[in-house]
CSV table of C-alpha atoms in Angstrom, one decimal:
chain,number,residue,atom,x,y,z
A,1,UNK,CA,0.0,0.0,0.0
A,2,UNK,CA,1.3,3.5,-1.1
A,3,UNK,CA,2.3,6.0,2.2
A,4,UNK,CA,1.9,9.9,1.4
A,5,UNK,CA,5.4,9.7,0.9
A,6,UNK,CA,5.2,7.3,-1.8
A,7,UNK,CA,2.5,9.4,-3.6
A,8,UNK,CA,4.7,13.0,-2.9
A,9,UNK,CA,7.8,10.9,-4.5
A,10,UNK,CA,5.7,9.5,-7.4
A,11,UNK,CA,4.7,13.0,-8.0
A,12,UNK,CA,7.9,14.5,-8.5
A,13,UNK,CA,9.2,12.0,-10.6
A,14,UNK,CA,5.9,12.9,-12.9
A,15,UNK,CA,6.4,15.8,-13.4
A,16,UNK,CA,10.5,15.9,-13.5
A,17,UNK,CA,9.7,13.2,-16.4
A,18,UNK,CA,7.2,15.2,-18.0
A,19,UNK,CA,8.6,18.9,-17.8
A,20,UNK,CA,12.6,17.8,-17.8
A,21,UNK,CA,12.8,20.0,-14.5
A,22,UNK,CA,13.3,18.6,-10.9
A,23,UNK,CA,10.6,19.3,-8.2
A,24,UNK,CA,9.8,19.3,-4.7
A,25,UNK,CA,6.7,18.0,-2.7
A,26,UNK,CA,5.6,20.4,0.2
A,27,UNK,CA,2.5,18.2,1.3
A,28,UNK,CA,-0.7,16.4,0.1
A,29,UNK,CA,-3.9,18.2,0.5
A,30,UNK,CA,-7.5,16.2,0.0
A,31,UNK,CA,-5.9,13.8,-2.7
A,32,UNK,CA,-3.6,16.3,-4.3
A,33,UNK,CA,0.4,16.6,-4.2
A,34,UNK,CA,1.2,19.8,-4.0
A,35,UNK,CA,4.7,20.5,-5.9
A,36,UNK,CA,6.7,23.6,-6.8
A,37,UNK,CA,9.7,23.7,-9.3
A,38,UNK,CA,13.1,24.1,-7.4
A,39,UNK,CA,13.4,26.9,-9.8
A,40,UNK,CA,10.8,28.8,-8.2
A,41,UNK,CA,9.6,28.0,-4.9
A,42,UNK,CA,6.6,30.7,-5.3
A,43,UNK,CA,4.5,28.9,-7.6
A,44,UNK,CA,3.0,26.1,-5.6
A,45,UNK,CA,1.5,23.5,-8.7
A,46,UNK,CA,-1.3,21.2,-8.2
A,47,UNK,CA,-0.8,17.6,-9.3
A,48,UNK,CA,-3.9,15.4,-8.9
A,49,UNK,CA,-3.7,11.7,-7.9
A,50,UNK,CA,-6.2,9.1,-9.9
A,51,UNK,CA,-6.3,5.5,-9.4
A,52,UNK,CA,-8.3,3.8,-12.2
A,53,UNK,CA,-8.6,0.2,-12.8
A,54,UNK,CA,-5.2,-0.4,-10.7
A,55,UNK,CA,-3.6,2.5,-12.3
A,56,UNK,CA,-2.3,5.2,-11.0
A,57,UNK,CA,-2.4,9.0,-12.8
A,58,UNK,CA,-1.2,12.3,-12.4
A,59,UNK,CA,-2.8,15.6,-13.8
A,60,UNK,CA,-1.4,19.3,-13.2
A,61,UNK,CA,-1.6,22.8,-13.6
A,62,UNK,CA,2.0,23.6,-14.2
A,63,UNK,CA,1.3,24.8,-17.7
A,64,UNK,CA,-0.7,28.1,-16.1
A,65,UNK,CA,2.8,28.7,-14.5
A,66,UNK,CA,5.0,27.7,-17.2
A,67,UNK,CA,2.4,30.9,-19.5
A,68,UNK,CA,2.0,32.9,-17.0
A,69,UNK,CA,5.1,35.8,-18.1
A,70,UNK,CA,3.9,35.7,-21.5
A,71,UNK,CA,0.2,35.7,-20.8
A,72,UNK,CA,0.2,38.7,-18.0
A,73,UNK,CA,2.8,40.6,-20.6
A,74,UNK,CA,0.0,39.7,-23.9
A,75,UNK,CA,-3.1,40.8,-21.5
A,76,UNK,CA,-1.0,44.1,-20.3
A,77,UNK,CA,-0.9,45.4,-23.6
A,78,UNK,CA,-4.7,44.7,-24.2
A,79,UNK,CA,-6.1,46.7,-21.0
A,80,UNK,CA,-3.1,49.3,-20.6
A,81,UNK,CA,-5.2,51.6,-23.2
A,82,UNK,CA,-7.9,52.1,-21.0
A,83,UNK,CA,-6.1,52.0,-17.5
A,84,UNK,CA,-2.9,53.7,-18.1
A,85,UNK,CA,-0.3,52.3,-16.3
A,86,UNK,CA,-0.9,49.2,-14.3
A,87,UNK,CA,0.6,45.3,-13.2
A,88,UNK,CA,-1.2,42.0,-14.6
A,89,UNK,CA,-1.3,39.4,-12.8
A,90,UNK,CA,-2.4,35.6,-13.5
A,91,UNK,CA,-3.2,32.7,-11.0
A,92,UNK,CA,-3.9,29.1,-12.0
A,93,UNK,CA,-7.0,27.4,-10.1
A,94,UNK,CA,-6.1,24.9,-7.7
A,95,UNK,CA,-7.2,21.9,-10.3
A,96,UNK,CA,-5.2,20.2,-13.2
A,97,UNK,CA,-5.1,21.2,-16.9
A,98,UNK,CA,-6.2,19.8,-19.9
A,99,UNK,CA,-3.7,16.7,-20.0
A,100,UNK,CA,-2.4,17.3,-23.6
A,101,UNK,CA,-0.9,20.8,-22.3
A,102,UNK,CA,2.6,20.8,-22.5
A,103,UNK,CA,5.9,23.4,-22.2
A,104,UNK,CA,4.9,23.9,-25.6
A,105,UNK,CA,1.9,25.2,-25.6
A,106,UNK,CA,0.2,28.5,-26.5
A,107,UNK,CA,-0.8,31.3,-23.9
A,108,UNK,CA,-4.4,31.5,-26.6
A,109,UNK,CA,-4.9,27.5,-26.3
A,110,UNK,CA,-4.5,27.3,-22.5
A,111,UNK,CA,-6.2,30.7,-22.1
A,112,UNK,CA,-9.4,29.2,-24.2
A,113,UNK,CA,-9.0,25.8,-22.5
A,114,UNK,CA,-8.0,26.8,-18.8
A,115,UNK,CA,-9.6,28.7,-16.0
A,116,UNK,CA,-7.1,31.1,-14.1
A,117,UNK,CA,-7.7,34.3,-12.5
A,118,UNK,CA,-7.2,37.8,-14.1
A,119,UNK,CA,-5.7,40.1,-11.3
A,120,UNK,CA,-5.5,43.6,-12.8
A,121,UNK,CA,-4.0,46.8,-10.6
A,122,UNK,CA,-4.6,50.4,-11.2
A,123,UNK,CA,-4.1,53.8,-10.4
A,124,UNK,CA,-6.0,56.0,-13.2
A,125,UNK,CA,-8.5,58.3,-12.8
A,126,UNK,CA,-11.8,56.3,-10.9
A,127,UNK,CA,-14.1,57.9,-13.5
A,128,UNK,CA,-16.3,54.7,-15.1
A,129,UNK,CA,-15.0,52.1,-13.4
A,130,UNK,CA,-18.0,50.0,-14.0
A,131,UNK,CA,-17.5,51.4,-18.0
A,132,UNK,CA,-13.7,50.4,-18.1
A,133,UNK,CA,-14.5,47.1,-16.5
A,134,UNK,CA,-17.3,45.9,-19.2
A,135,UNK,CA,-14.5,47.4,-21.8
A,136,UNK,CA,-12.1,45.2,-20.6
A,137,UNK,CA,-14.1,42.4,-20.7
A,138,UNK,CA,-15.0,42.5,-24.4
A,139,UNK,CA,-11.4,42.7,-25.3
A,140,UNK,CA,-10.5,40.0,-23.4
A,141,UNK,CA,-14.1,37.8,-24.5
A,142,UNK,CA,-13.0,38.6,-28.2
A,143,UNK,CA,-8.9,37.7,-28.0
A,144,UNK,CA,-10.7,34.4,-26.5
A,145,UNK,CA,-9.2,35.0,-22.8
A,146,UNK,CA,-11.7,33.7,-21.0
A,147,UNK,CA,-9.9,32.7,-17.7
A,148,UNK,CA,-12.2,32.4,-15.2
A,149,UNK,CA,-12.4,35.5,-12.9
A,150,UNK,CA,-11.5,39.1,-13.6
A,151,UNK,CA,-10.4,41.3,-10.7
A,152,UNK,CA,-9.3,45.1,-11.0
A,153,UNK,CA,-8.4,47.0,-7.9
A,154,UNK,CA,-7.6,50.7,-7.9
A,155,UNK,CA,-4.7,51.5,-5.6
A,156,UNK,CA,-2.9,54.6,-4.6
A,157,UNK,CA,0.3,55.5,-7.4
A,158,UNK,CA,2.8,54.7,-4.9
A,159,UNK,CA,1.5,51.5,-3.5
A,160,UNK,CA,0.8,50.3,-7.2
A,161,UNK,CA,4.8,51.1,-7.9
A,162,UNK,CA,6.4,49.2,-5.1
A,163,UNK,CA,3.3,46.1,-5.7
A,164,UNK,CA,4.6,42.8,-5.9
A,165,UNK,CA,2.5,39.3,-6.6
A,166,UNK,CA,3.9,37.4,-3.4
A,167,UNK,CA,2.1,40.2,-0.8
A,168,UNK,CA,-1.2,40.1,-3.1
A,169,UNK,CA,-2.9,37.8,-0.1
A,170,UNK,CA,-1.4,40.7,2.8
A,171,UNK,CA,-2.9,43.3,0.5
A,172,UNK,CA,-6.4,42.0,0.6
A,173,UNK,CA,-6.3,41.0,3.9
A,174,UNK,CA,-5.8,44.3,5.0
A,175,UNK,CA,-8.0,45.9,2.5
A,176,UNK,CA,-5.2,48.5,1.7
A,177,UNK,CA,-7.0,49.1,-1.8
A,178,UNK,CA,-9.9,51.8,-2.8
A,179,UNK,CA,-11.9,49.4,-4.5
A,180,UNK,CA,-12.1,46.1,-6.0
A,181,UNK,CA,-14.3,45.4,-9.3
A,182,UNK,CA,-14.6,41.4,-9.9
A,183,UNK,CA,-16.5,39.6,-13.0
A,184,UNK,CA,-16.9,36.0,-13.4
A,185,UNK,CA,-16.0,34.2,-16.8
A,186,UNK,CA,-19.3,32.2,-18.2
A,187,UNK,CA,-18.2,29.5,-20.3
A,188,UNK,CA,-21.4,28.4,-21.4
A,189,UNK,CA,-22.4,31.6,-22.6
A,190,UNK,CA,-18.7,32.4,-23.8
A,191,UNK,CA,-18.6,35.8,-22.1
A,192,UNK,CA,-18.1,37.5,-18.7
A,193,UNK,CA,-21.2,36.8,-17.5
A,194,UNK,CA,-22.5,40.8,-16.4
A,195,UNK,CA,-22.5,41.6,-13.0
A,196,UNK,CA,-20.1,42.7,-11.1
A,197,UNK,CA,-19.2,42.5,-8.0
A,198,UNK,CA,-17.9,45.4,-5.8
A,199,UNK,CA,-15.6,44.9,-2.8
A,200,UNK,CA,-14.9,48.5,-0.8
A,201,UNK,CA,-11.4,49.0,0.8
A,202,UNK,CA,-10.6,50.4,3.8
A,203,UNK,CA,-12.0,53.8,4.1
A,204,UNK,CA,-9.4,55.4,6.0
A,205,UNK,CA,-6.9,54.1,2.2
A,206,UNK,CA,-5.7,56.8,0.9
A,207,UNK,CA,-6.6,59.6,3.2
């Protein structure tokens, strides 16, 4: 019978065999391995366990990492007409790919194909907010970047300069932002599906 070591071991050799990069386990989490490339400890992949038949099978979400550069720099250019200056940001989901994603594959296949969350900062002018928002999500409905959640947050220009992905979870905690805007990604409908949902800061931000 497999131990949880077994399964974190199996797990790395996976995806070392699969993405010719070695891994590490951190721990298993409700049938999942959760793995990160020694490359980049930050990035904290997914890789599902299946047993079928007597058979054991992986599936991941390292792809969403392996994009994420070239999708956040490709969506940048998209939105930084409306907003001005701003940062991108993209987050996998915590579940595996489509299995035939590999290195090779496109940021427009895996953004079609994969849901991932759209993290957008800004510091422009708070004029239309709700306009800029539905803007932004017929740009990205018609380059077929559907992730699965959009989320814009004004900030102040000097917190927005010094920003940095790995205190994203400290900044919402604390509510250090004006305002957060967040649309959901419809898939069956092929859109963002319309309403948005507003999330207020802390009132004393900014003062």
């Amino acid at each position: 019978m497999f131990t949880r070591k077994d399964y974190m071991n199996a797990a790395e050799y996976y995806m070392q065999k699969k993405y010719g990069e070695k891994f590490e386990s951190e721990y298993i989490y409700e049938g999942s391995v959760y793995v990160h490339p020694k490359s980049n400890p930050y990035w904290h992949v997914v890789v599902d366990v299946e047993t079928k038949d007597g058979m054991t099978y992986f599936h991941d979400n390292y792809v969403g990492y392996l994009k994420k550069e070239e999708l956040e720099k490709y969506i940048y250019e998209l939105v930084k007409p409306i907003y001005g200056e701003c940062k991108v940001y993209t987050h996998p989901y915590g579940f595996p790919d489509d299995d035939s994603f590999l290195r090779d594959t496109d940021i427009f296949m895996y953004a079609k194909k994969s849901n991932f969350i759209i993290r957008i900062f800004v510091c422009s002018n708070r004029v239309d907010e709700e306009k800029k928002l539905v803007d932004i999500c017929n740009i990205l409905s018609n380059k077929k970047i559907c992730g699965g959640r959009l989320v814009v947050t004004y900030l102040k220009e000097e917190d927005l300069q010094y920003l940095e992905e790995i205190y994203l979870d400290r900044l919402f905690n604390s509510e250090k932002f004006y305002k957060s805007l967040t649309v959901v990604y419809d898939r069956k409908k092929h859109s963002y599906d319309g309403e948005i949902y507003v999330t207020e800061g802390d009132e004393e931000y900014g003062k």
